[in-house]
XYZ file of C-alpha atoms in Angstrom:
355
model
C -33.006 1.486 -2.942
C -29.154 2.103 -2.996
C -27.354 2.990 0.256
C -24.849 5.608 0.479
C -22.228 6.840 2.994
C -24.526 9.720 3.731
C -27.364 7.649 4.955
C -27.031 8.706 8.610
C -27.255 12.365 7.567
C -30.396 11.568 5.520
C -31.888 9.662 8.567
C -31.289 12.660 10.756
C -32.921 15.071 8.302
C -35.912 12.750 7.868
C -36.231 12.387 11.614
C -36.104 16.246 11.913
C -38.882 16.635 9.320
C -41.055 14.105 11.099
C -40.630 15.836 14.481
C -40.920 19.439 13.397
C -42.779 19.600 10.113
C -45.462 16.890 10.689
C -45.170 15.624 7.070
C -47.066 12.457 6.075
C -45.235 9.203 6.044
C -45.592 9.002 2.188
C -43.879 12.566 1.786
C -41.065 11.496 4.165
C -40.591 8.194 2.147
C -40.493 10.115 -1.072
C -37.902 12.713 0.314
C -35.740 9.900 1.620
C -35.671 8.170 -1.783
C -35.064 11.510 -3.645
C -32.047 12.279 -1.364
C -30.555 8.850 -1.398
C -30.719 8.936 -5.255
C -29.033 12.405 -5.409
C -26.315 11.704 -3.026
C -25.680 8.245 -4.454
C -24.985 9.955 -7.839
C -22.479 12.357 -6.125
C -20.849 9.300 -4.537
C -20.332 7.539 -7.760
C -18.553 10.717 -8.950
C -16.087 10.521 -6.028
C -17.647 12.807 -3.569
C -16.886 11.827 0.091
C -17.911 15.031 1.933
C -21.219 17.154 1.634
C -18.912 20.277 1.533
C -17.615 19.061 -1.903
C -20.949 19.580 -3.448
C -21.522 22.839 -5.239
C -24.558 24.558 -6.952
C -23.204 23.396 -10.371
C -23.174 19.831 -9.236
C -26.692 20.220 -8.125
C -27.729 21.663 -11.514
C -25.986 18.783 -13.036
C -27.934 16.337 -11.033
C -31.154 18.145 -12.031
C -30.214 17.767 -15.727
C -29.591 14.023 -15.384
C -32.937 13.407 -13.372
C -35.053 15.585 -15.614
C -34.461 13.147 -18.413
C -36.656 10.433 -16.863
C -38.930 12.462 -14.548
C -41.869 14.874 -14.993
C -41.630 18.437 -13.927
C -43.902 17.715 -10.966
C -41.594 14.888 -9.607
C -38.576 17.286 -10.202
C -40.154 19.942 -8.300
C -40.540 17.698 -5.308
C -37.001 16.362 -5.660
C -35.640 19.916 -5.720
C -37.551 20.775 -2.530
C -36.160 17.786 -0.862
C -32.609 18.440 -1.821
C -32.923 22.206 -1.028
C -34.371 21.387 2.360
C -31.651 18.869 3.110
C -28.789 21.273 2.466
C -30.512 24.161 4.367
C -30.775 21.805 7.345
C -27.273 20.566 6.990
C -25.902 24.222 6.965
C -28.032 25.081 9.968
C -26.872 22.146 11.892
C -23.102 22.757 11.050
C -22.743 19.733 8.814
C -21.574 22.006 5.841
C -19.947 25.443 5.736
C -22.232 26.805 2.966
C -25.608 26.027 1.574
C -25.075 25.175 -2.139
C -28.855 24.719 -2.815
C -29.892 27.942 -1.527
C -30.378 29.484 -5.004
C -31.389 26.237 -6.730
C -34.508 27.013 -8.638
C -37.623 24.770 -8.534
C -38.895 23.796 -11.953
C -42.061 25.506 -12.869
C -45.072 23.307 -13.282
C -47.517 24.081 -15.954
C -50.986 25.025 -14.463
C -53.414 22.496 -15.735
C -57.136 22.274 -14.656
C -58.119 19.111 -12.686
C -60.053 16.552 -14.638
C -63.659 16.474 -13.220
C -66.900 14.534 -14.039
C -70.093 16.472 -14.766
C -72.800 16.286 -12.067
C -74.751 13.841 -14.423
C -71.704 11.695 -14.775
C -71.147 11.595 -11.014
C -74.693 10.664 -10.494
C -74.462 7.828 -13.058
C -71.347 6.461 -11.318
C -72.997 6.209 -8.028
C -76.308 4.860 -9.399
C -74.457 2.018 -11.151
C -72.614 1.194 -7.919
C -75.873 1.207 -6.034
C -77.512 -1.001 -8.692
C -74.584 -3.560 -8.283
C -75.447 -3.790 -4.655
C -78.947 -4.489 -5.270
C -78.310 -7.071 -7.967
C -75.760 -8.888 -5.868
C -78.080 -8.981 -2.884
C -80.811 -10.460 -5.106
C -78.425 -13.233 -6.239
C -77.214 -13.792 -2.607
C -80.802 -14.297 -1.490
C -81.337 -16.961 -4.155
C -83.448 -14.608 -6.292
C -85.937 -15.975 -8.718
C -83.761 -19.056 -9.297
C -84.398 -20.530 -5.796
C -88.143 -20.062 -6.160
C -88.520 -21.194 -9.763
C -88.536 -25.110 -9.068
C -91.773 -26.748 -10.255
C -93.605 -29.449 -8.134
C -92.120 -32.213 -10.334
C -88.542 -30.930 -10.037
C -88.872 -30.675 -6.234
C -90.170 -34.362 -6.224
C -87.079 -35.386 -8.164
C -84.819 -33.709 -5.875
C -86.373 -35.463 -2.972
C -85.921 -38.905 -4.711
C -82.238 -38.448 -4.817
C -79.949 -40.676 -2.929
C -78.460 -39.474 0.341
C -75.028 -39.733 -1.111
C -75.829 -37.481 -4.060
C -77.349 -34.876 -1.535
C -74.102 -34.955 0.616
C -71.908 -34.528 -2.444
C -73.853 -31.467 -3.476
C -73.889 -29.698 -0.074
C -70.278 -28.551 0.006
C -70.405 -26.822 -3.335
C -73.722 -25.226 -2.572
C -72.216 -23.757 0.741
C -69.185 -22.632 -1.137
C -71.318 -20.896 -3.830
C -73.302 -19.268 -0.932
C -70.074 -17.936 0.702
C -68.852 -16.576 -2.656
C -72.124 -14.821 -3.271
C -72.102 -13.253 0.192
C -68.505 -12.120 -0.332
C -69.375 -10.568 -3.821
C -72.316 -8.884 -2.212
C -70.159 -7.516 0.679
C -67.645 -6.178 -1.693
C -70.231 -4.363 -3.774
C -71.489 -2.823 -0.590
C -68.108 -1.702 0.373
C -67.409 -0.330 -3.036
C -70.727 1.699 -3.102
C -69.792 3.071 0.335
C -66.358 4.115 -0.745
C -67.575 5.856 -3.804
C -70.395 7.666 -2.016
C -68.074 8.737 0.747
C -65.181 9.956 -1.597
C -67.756 12.106 -3.599
C -69.682 13.258 -0.681
C -66.657 14.518 1.269
C -64.002 15.102 -1.193
C -61.427 13.288 1.131
C -58.086 11.941 -0.288
C -57.719 8.188 -0.881
C -54.910 8.096 1.825
C -57.478 9.732 4.280
C -60.185 7.277 3.367
C -58.168 3.987 3.853
C -56.799 5.306 7.326
C -60.194 5.905 8.713
C -61.723 3.971 11.515
C -65.348 3.141 12.467
C -65.088 5.557 15.384
C -64.280 8.369 12.960
C -68.141 8.321 11.793
C -70.645 10.238 13.694
C -74.009 9.225 12.218
C -75.882 11.623 14.675
C -74.284 14.698 13.170
C -73.577 12.909 9.752
C -69.948 13.943 9.901
C -66.542 12.232 9.693
C -63.167 12.864 11.335
C -60.549 13.103 8.837
C -56.703 12.988 9.546
C -55.053 14.843 6.686
C -51.596 15.721 5.749
C -49.257 16.667 8.575
C -51.698 14.820 10.947
C -54.074 17.790 10.690
C -57.655 16.844 11.747
C -60.764 18.261 10.386
C -64.587 17.419 10.440
C -66.389 16.848 7.105
C -70.074 16.531 6.600
C -71.573 13.913 4.463
C -75.170 13.384 2.939
C -77.931 10.983 3.312
C -77.037 8.663 0.272
C -73.458 8.238 1.928
C -75.096 7.613 5.282
C -77.310 4.773 3.802
C -74.295 3.279 1.948
C -72.169 3.318 5.082
C -74.850 1.836 7.233
C -75.389 -0.962 4.810
C -71.623 -1.648 4.675
C -71.195 -1.739 8.395
C -74.245 -3.578 9.179
C -74.188 -6.252 6.426
C -70.989 -6.232 4.399
C -68.180 -5.522 6.783
C -68.998 -8.609 9.067
C -68.808 -10.859 5.992
C -65.295 -9.805 4.911
C -64.206 -9.631 8.563
C -64.999 -13.302 8.974
C -62.387 -14.128 6.230
C -59.397 -12.631 8.157
C -56.928 -14.639 10.236
C -56.745 -13.720 13.895
C -53.599 -11.603 13.428
C -55.024 -9.744 10.550
C -58.452 -9.272 12.387
C -56.745 -7.714 15.419
C -54.904 -5.286 13.229
C -57.957 -4.382 11.431
C -60.425 -4.458 14.211
C -61.104 -0.728 14.008
C -60.732 -0.112 10.287
C -63.660 1.305 8.471
C -63.012 -0.487 5.047
C -61.735 -3.944 4.685
C -60.150 -5.852 1.811
C -61.273 -9.193 0.630
C -59.101 -11.027 3.216
C -60.401 -9.038 6.056
C -57.481 -6.594 6.544
C -57.561 -2.825 6.318
C -58.051 -1.850 2.665
C -55.109 -0.285 0.937
C -54.838 2.630 -1.426
C -54.246 0.403 -4.559
C -57.432 -1.466 -3.943
C -59.313 1.775 -3.424
C -58.061 3.165 -6.592
C -58.963 0.114 -8.493
C -62.465 0.236 -7.188
C -62.926 3.802 -8.573
C -61.339 2.963 -11.901
C -63.461 -0.129 -12.383
C -66.716 1.693 -11.306
C -66.068 4.384 -13.859
C -65.561 1.672 -16.611
C -68.813 -0.108 -15.520
C -70.857 3.194 -15.435
C -69.526 4.245 -18.907
C -68.079 7.527 -17.658
C -64.572 8.946 -18.241
C -61.925 7.014 -16.498
C -61.082 8.876 -13.196
C -59.057 8.352 -10.080
C -59.982 8.987 -6.407
C -58.313 12.292 -6.719
C -60.401 13.096 -9.706
C -63.539 12.274 -7.716
C -62.214 14.753 -5.112
C -61.760 17.319 -7.810
C -65.347 16.590 -9.003
C -66.778 17.025 -5.512
C -65.082 20.310 -5.019
C -66.203 21.731 -8.226
C -69.913 20.634 -7.845
C -69.983 22.055 -4.285
C -68.639 25.469 -5.656
C -71.117 25.281 -8.639
C -73.889 24.805 -5.774
C -72.988 28.143 -4.199
C -70.596 27.107 -1.390
C -68.086 29.601 -0.223
C -64.416 29.080 -1.191
C -63.196 29.215 2.350
C -65.705 26.539 3.346
C -64.449 24.289 0.613
C -60.829 24.900 1.536
C -61.734 23.686 5.104
C -63.491 20.710 3.727
C -60.701 19.571 1.498
C -58.018 20.385 4.124
C -56.087 22.646 1.875
C -53.498 24.745 3.830
C -53.581 27.361 0.978
C -56.577 29.065 -0.453
C -54.614 29.250 -3.726
C -54.990 25.413 -4.086
C -58.646 25.616 -3.627
C -58.985 28.483 -6.164
C -58.141 26.047 -8.978
C -61.571 24.640 -8.731
C -63.149 28.092 -9.367
C -61.304 28.046 -12.713
C -62.808 24.518 -13.530
C -66.346 25.969 -12.738
C -65.713 28.963 -15.045
C -64.429 26.661 -17.755
C -67.611 24.556 -17.544
C -69.724 27.744 -17.602
C -68.002 28.834 -20.754
C -68.556 25.453 -22.380
C -72.285 25.548 -21.420
C -72.656 29.016 -22.496
C -71.123 28.202 -25.841
C -73.599 25.271 -26.293
C -76.742 27.134 -25.186
C -76.285 30.692 -26.214
C -77.009 31.333 -29.815
C -74.609 34.375 -30.085
C -71.845 32.811 -28.006
């Protein structure tokens, strides 16, 4: 990221947002990058004072940025720049607010991509089957029990040297099988929890073990702006979580170094090296599971959309879904009613002879 002579002002603005708006770390990082890129452009044009920047300059900046960015990105960039100049004016850094009338690009209203209920069921069934298959392999399965009496006798006749040479690879294979089983248990728990609760992937990876209450079958979720909410989950998710915590998590935890282990001691989900799982890995898990299940490729956010739509289809109240998803505006939640209506139209068209 390029530095500018305005970095101090940007730092002050971001600190202000962090203290007063409760924005997430990801949002603050994005705003900082947007502002740095914007003011760096003006710096290249010879601007040395924020007071030199006009509305026309900002429109020119938008024209340049819009060549390489989607409207949704431009909307965020515009919000960041407009907020920065409003803050600068309020704090006496500028004599005017050139961004006061800067218009945010309109974003086309698109319906979220969702799985059907049968596709979601298929996705979770395949993940559950993977756990069962890997556990069978880890236990030795039929392979370990299939040796005949003659083969057993031959094995016993082998020299001690041959036995010692084969022990290390056997132990390594067993460790690998245990790790693969643990990862499949983790993946199944992640998919079940994402679909059961509709939480965001950022919320998922930040969860600690203590955030789960099995007695009430609820999780405590820390969402955008550090707002907390309590979300229920069902019996399938409970079973998957219990299997992961009792069997899979200890296996991956053992692979961690002491430093990593101490940082991830409370983490609900772990990566292959025993540290707290990150968003990239969680997304990969969902994409890979969709491919293996033969359902449309989806992201964790699309799984969130699917959960919300299916809950509404089941008769849940819109306000209840808003609370569950952590939406600050009911308007955001209402998008899922449109999805439900579109699906109803499609089913109507397929099933009704006079549609």
